[in-house]
Amino acid sequence: MVRKNLIPYSVYLPEEYHKRLRLAAKERRASSIVRDAVIMLLDGGDIYKSAYNKGIGDAARVVYACKEAQMVAVNKRDVGAILAEQINLLEIP
């Protein structure tokens, strides 16, 4: 997911979950927790498929962000981008 494509959205939470989310925010994870939960819920009822596709997306982002993979180029494209593209093809439609 490209950061420039993210749009802020506000949501009301019960106090208990708000406190837990604030704790996650200290570790810089709060946004991704909420974003992942909403995406998995809205992508459909198949929890396995949603979780699998999230894992594929996460793996692609890790490979794409790898500095070493960005240093190697094949046909004028860095290896990180090539591998991330191939990993994304594994998503279940």
Tab-separated table of N, CA and C in Angstrom:
chain	number	residue	atom	x	y	z
A	1	MET	N	0.846	-1.166	0.000
A	1	MET	CA	0.000	0.000	0.000
A	1	MET	C	0.891	1.228	0.000
A	2	VAL	N	0.649	2.106	-0.943
A	2	VAL	CA	1.448	3.307	-1.051
A	2	VAL	C	0.877	4.357	-0.108
A	3	ARG	N	1.750	4.961	0.673
A	3	ARG	CA	1.316	5.895	1.699
A	3	ARG	C	0.503	7.058	1.135
A	4	LYS	N	0.799	7.539	-0.066
A	4	LYS	CA	0.079	8.693	-0.600
A	4	LYS	C	-1.375	8.366	-0.927
A	5	ASN	N	-1.728	7.082	-0.967
A	5	ASN	CA	-3.095	6.690	-1.266
A	5	ASN	C	-3.963	6.537	-0.022
A	6	LEU	N	-3.414	6.832	1.151
A	6	LEU	CA	-4.162	6.681	2.392
A	6	LEU	C	-4.944	7.945	2.706
A	7	ILE	N	-6.178	7.757	3.153
A	7	ILE	CA	-7.066	8.876	3.470
A	7	ILE	C	-7.466	8.752	4.937
A	8	PRO	N	-7.329	9.820	5.727
A	8	PRO	CA	-7.682	9.728	7.147
A	8	PRO	C	-9.183	9.531	7.343
A	9	TYR	N	-9.527	8.784	8.408
A	9	TYR	CA	-10.919	8.527	8.746
A	9	TYR	C	-11.013	8.438	10.263
A	10	SER	N	-12.015	9.039	10.832
A	10	SER	CA	-12.179	9.059	12.285
A	10	SER	C	-13.217	8.017	12.695
A	11	VAL	N	-12.998	7.390	13.847
A	11	VAL	CA	-13.930	6.378	14.332
A	11	VAL	C	-14.039	6.495	15.859
A	12	TYR	N	-15.230	6.218	16.397
A	12	TYR	CA	-15.450	6.233	17.838
A	12	TYR	C	-15.268	4.821	18.376
A	13	LEU	N	-14.517	4.693	19.460
A	13	LEU	CA	-14.239	3.396	20.066
A	13	LEU	C	-14.663	3.381	21.524
A	14	PRO	N	-15.022	2.195	22.032
A	14	PRO	CA	-15.231	2.086	23.480
A	14	PRO	C	-13.921	2.429	24.193
A	15	GLU	N	-14.036	2.945	25.406
A	15	GLU	CA	-12.859	3.433	26.131
A	15	GLU	C	-11.770	2.362	26.263
A	16	GLU	N	-12.159	1.120	26.551
A	16	GLU	CA	-11.171	0.049	26.712
A	16	GLU	C	-10.315	-0.118	25.450
A	17	TYR	N	-10.966	-0.103	24.293
A	17	TYR	CA	-10.219	-0.278	23.045
A	17	TYR	C	-9.414	0.958	22.688
A	18	HIS	N	-9.923	2.105	23.068
A	18	HIS	CA	-9.178	3.342	22.835
A	18	HIS	C	-7.862	3.318	23.613
A	19	LYS	N	-7.931	2.870	24.877
A	19	LYS	CA	-6.715	2.783	25.691
A	19	LYS	C	-5.722	1.799	25.084
A	20	ARG	N	-6.228	0.637	24.643
A	20	ARG	CA	-5.342	-0.364	24.049
A	20	ARG	C	-4.734	0.139	22.745
A	21	LEU	N	-5.504	0.886	21.988
A	21	LEU	CA	-4.994	1.433	20.728
A	21	LEU	C	-3.934	2.499	20.991
A	22	ARG	N	-4.128	3.287	22.043
A	22	ARG	CA	-3.116	4.291	22.405
A	22	ARG	C	-1.808	3.621	22.818
A	23	LEU	N	-1.879	2.480	23.493
A	23	LEU	CA	-0.663	1.737	23.835
A	23	LEU	C	0.044	1.252	22.572
A	24	ALA	N	-0.734	0.784	21.615
A	24	ALA	CA	-0.150	0.341	20.338
A	24	ALA	C	0.457	1.525	19.593
A	25	ALA	N	-0.112	2.709	19.775
A	25	ALA	CA	0.398	3.908	19.103
A	25	ALA	C	1.808	4.241	19.567
A	26	LYS	N	2.121	3.910	20.809
A	26	LYS	CA	3.467	4.175	21.316
A	26	LYS	C	4.503	3.361	20.550
A	27	GLU	N	4.073	2.225	20.016
A	27	GLU	CA	4.966	1.378	19.224
A	27	GLU	C	4.811	1.648	17.728
A	28	ARG	N	4.090	2.705	17.369
A	28	ARG	CA	3.873	3.100	15.976
A	28	ARG	C	3.122	2.022	15.194
A	29	ARG	N	2.144	1.350	15.858
A	29	ARG	CA	1.399	0.288	15.206
A	29	ARG	C	-0.088	0.567	15.125
A	30	ALA	N	-0.583	1.601	15.747
A	30	ALA	CA	-2.025	1.820	15.858
A	30	ALA	C	-2.698	1.952	14.498
A	31	SER	N	-2.157	2.762	13.626
A	31	SER	CA	-2.779	2.959	12.313
A	31	SER	C	-2.846	1.662	11.531
A	32	SER	N	-1.763	0.909	11.549
A	32	SER	CA	-1.767	-0.337	10.777
A	32	SER	C	-2.744	-1.351	11.368
A	33	ILE	N	-2.902	-1.381	12.696
A	33	ILE	CA	-3.867	-2.297	13.321
A	33	ILE	C	-5.273	-1.972	12.842
A	34	VAL	N	-5.655	-0.711	12.914
A	34	VAL	CA	-7.002	-0.299	12.506
A	34	VAL	C	-7.186	-0.516	11.007
A	35	ARG	N	-6.206	-0.099	10.222
A	35	ARG	CA	-6.290	-0.237	8.763
A	35	ARG	C	-6.439	-1.706	8.367
A	36	ASP	N	-5.611	-2.572	8.943
A	36	ASP	CA	-5.676	-3.996	8.601
A	36	ASP	C	-7.016	-4.605	8.987
A	37	ALA	N	-7.529	-4.249	10.164
A	37	ALA	CA	-8.816	-4.790	10.616
A	37	ALA	C	-9.944	-4.364	9.686
A	38	VAL	N	-9.961	-3.094	9.300
A	38	VAL	CA	-11.016	-2.589	8.410
A	38	VAL	C	-10.917	-3.254	7.045
A	39	ILE	N	-9.710	-3.352	6.507
A	39	ILE	CA	-9.529	-3.969	5.191
A	39	ILE	C	-9.977	-5.426	5.210
A	40	MET	N	-9.568	-6.172	6.250
A	40	MET	CA	-9.952	-7.583	6.320
A	40	MET	C	-11.457	-7.735	6.465
A	41	LEU	N	-12.087	-6.874	7.235
A	41	LEU	CA	-13.527	-6.950	7.420
A	41	LEU	C	-14.271	-6.618	6.122
A	42	LEU	N	-13.842	-5.556	5.441
A	42	LEU	CA	-14.547	-5.114	4.233
A	42	LEU	C	-14.240	-5.971	3.007
A	43	ASP	N	-13.127	-6.705	3.038
A	43	ASP	CA	-12.782	-7.557	1.905
A	43	ASP	C	-13.666	-8.788	1.815
A	44	GLY	N	-14.462	-9.035	2.807
A	44	GLY	CA	-15.383	-10.164	2.739
A	44	GLY	C	-15.355	-11.016	3.976
A	45	GLY	N	-16.197	-12.024	3.962
A	45	GLY	CA	-16.360	-12.877	5.117
A	45	GLY	C	-15.285	-13.933	5.270
A	46	ASP	N	-14.449	-14.137	4.263
A	46	ASP	CA	-13.446	-15.183	4.326
A	46	ASP	C	-12.210	-14.674	5.062
A	47	ILE	N	-12.139	-14.975	6.341
A	47	ILE	CA	-11.028	-14.505	7.177
A	47	ILE	C	-9.702	-15.045	6.666
A	48	TYR	N	-9.679	-16.318	6.251
A	48	TYR	CA	-8.433	-16.909	5.765
A	48	TYR	C	-7.908	-16.122	4.561
A	49	LYS	N	-8.792	-15.874	3.603
A	49	LYS	CA	-8.383	-15.162	2.392
A	49	LYS	C	-7.874	-13.759	2.724
A	50	SER	N	-8.599	-13.055	3.580
A	50	SER	CA	-8.184	-11.704	3.950
A	50	SER	C	-6.836	-11.707	4.656
A	51	ALA	N	-6.652	-12.633	5.586
A	51	ALA	CA	-5.385	-12.706	6.319
A	51	ALA	C	-4.250	-13.123	5.392
A	52	TYR	N	-4.508	-14.076	4.499
A	52	TYR	CA	-3.505	-14.525	3.540
A	52	TYR	C	-3.075	-13.352	2.649
A	53	ASN	N	-4.048	-12.647	2.094
A	53	ASN	CA	-3.732	-11.513	1.220
A	53	ASN	C	-2.993	-10.410	1.970
A	54	LYS	N	-3.324	-10.214	3.250
A	54	LYS	CA	-2.589	-9.230	4.040
A	54	LYS	C	-1.141	-9.662	4.195
A	55	GLY	N	-0.921	-10.948	4.458
A	55	GLY	CA	0.440	-11.466	4.570
A	55	GLY	C	1.222	-11.319	3.280
A	56	ILE	N	0.573	-11.566	2.170
A	56	ILE	CA	1.219	-11.394	0.860
A	56	ILE	C	1.594	-9.927	0.660
A	57	GLY	N	0.684	-9.032	0.969
A	57	GLY	CA	0.969	-7.598	0.831
A	57	GLY	C	2.110	-7.150	1.730
A	58	ASP	N	2.103	-7.650	2.973
A	58	ASP	CA	3.185	-7.312	3.909
A	58	ASP	C	4.523	-7.816	3.395
A	59	ALA	N	4.545	-9.046	2.888
A	59	ALA	CA	5.796	-9.616	2.362
A	59	ALA	C	6.301	-8.799	1.175
A	60	ALA	N	5.396	-8.405	0.291
A	60	ALA	CA	5.785	-7.609	-0.872
A	60	ALA	C	6.373	-6.263	-0.439
A	61	ARG	N	5.781	-5.652	0.587
A	61	ARG	CA	6.296	-4.362	1.060
A	61	ARG	C	7.687	-4.507	1.677
A	62	VAL	N	7.913	-5.593	2.403
A	62	VAL	CA	9.228	-5.820	3.013
A	62	VAL	C	10.290	-5.985	1.932
A	63	VAL	N	9.975	-6.782	0.922
A	63	VAL	CA	10.936	-7.008	-0.166
A	63	VAL	C	11.182	-5.711	-0.928
A	64	TYR	N	10.112	-4.966	-1.218
A	64	TYR	CA	10.243	-3.722	-1.968
A	64	TYR	C	11.097	-2.703	-1.212
A	65	ALA	N	10.959	-2.671	0.113
A	65	ALA	CA	11.679	-1.689	0.930
A	65	ALA	C	13.118	-2.088	1.234
A	66	CYS	N	13.508	-3.301	0.896
A	66	CYS	CA	14.863	-3.787	1.193
A	66	CYS	C	15.897	-2.980	0.408
A	67	LYS	N	16.765	-2.280	1.127
A	67	LYS	CA	17.758	-1.418	0.478
A	67	LYS	C	18.697	-2.207	-0.429
A	68	GLU	N	19.068	-3.413	0.009
A	68	GLU	CA	19.967	-4.225	-0.808
A	68	GLU	C	19.300	-4.626	-2.127
A	69	ALA	N	18.015	-4.953	-2.065
A	69	ALA	CA	17.290	-5.325	-3.283
A	69	ALA	C	17.127	-4.132	-4.222
A	70	GLN	N	17.102	-2.926	-3.657
A	70	GLN	CA	16.988	-1.726	-4.489
A	70	GLN	C	18.302	-1.383	-5.180
A	71	MET	N	19.411	-1.925	-4.667
A	71	MET	CA	20.719	-1.628	-5.242
A	71	MET	C	21.020	-2.459	-6.486
A	72	VAL	N	20.315	-3.566	-6.654
A	72	VAL	CA	20.552	-4.450	-7.793
A	72	VAL	C	19.456	-4.212	-8.822
A	73	ALA	N	19.860	-4.009	-10.069
A	73	ALA	CA	18.895	-3.736	-11.130
A	73	ALA	C	18.990	-4.792	-12.227
A	74	VAL	N	17.829	-5.154	-12.756
A	74	VAL	CA	17.730	-6.061	-13.891
A	74	VAL	C	16.822	-5.378	-14.902
A	75	ASN	N	17.335	-5.177	-16.104
A	75	ASN	CA	16.569	-4.472	-17.149
A	75	ASN	C	16.043	-3.127	-16.651
A	76	LYS	N	16.889	-2.387	-15.973
A	76	LYS	CA	16.612	-1.030	-15.478
A	76	LYS	C	15.533	-0.979	-14.393
A	77	ARG	N	15.232	-2.131	-13.756
A	77	ARG	CA	14.280	-2.164	-12.635
A	77	ARG	C	14.974	-2.801	-11.457
A	78	ASP	N	14.770	-2.226	-10.261
A	78	ASP	CA	15.437	-2.815	-9.103
A	78	ASP	C	14.774	-4.138	-8.731
A	79	VAL	N	15.591	-5.034	-8.189
A	79	VAL	CA	15.136	-6.386	-7.861
A	79	VAL	C	14.002	-6.354	-6.833
A	80	GLY	N	14.043	-5.421	-5.899
A	80	GLY	CA	12.975	-5.310	-4.907
A	80	GLY	C	11.618	-5.095	-5.554
A	81	ALA	N	11.554	-4.220	-6.541
A	81	ALA	CA	10.289	-3.939	-7.228
A	81	ALA	C	9.835	-5.157	-8.034
A	82	ILE	N	10.771	-5.822	-8.685
A	82	ILE	CA	10.429	-7.006	-9.483
A	82	ILE	C	9.869	-8.106	-8.591
A	83	LEU	N	10.561	-8.376	-7.478
A	83	LEU	CA	10.110	-9.437	-6.571
A	83	LEU	C	8.785	-9.077	-5.901
A	84	ALA	N	8.631	-7.829	-5.501
A	84	ALA	CA	7.370	-7.408	-4.872
A	84	ALA	C	6.202	-7.596	-5.838
A	85	GLU	N	6.420	-7.265	-7.091
A	85	GLU	CA	5.381	-7.448	-8.105
A	85	GLU	C	5.008	-8.930	-8.231
A	86	GLN	N	6.006	-9.791	-8.242
A	86	GLN	CA	5.757	-11.232	-8.346
A	86	GLN	C	5.051	-11.766	-7.100
A	87	ILE	N	5.435	-11.286	-5.932
A	87	ILE	CA	4.774	-11.723	-4.698
A	87	ILE	C	3.313	-11.302	-4.700
A	88	ASN	N	3.024	-10.100	-5.170
A	88	ASN	CA	1.644	-9.607	-5.212
A	88	ASN	C	0.755	-10.460	-6.112
A	89	LEU	N	1.347	-11.141	-7.092
A	89	LEU	CA	0.563	-12.013	-7.971
A	89	LEU	C	-0.009	-13.220	-7.223
A	90	LEU	N	0.518	-13.495	-6.023
A	90	LEU	CA	0.052	-14.620	-5.227
A	90	LEU	C	-1.242	-14.331	-4.470
A	91	GLU	N	-1.712	-13.080	-4.511
A	91	GLU	CA	-2.955	-12.751	-3.804
A	91	GLU	C	-4.123	-13.544	-4.369
A	92	ILE	N	-5.027	-13.918	-3.493
A	92	ILE	CA	-6.236	-14.635	-3.896
A	92	ILE	C	-7.308	-13.596	-4.235
A	93	PRO	N	-7.852	-13.631	-5.449
A	93	PRO	CA	-8.885	-12.640	-5.832
A	93	PRO	C	-10.191	-12.841	-5.080
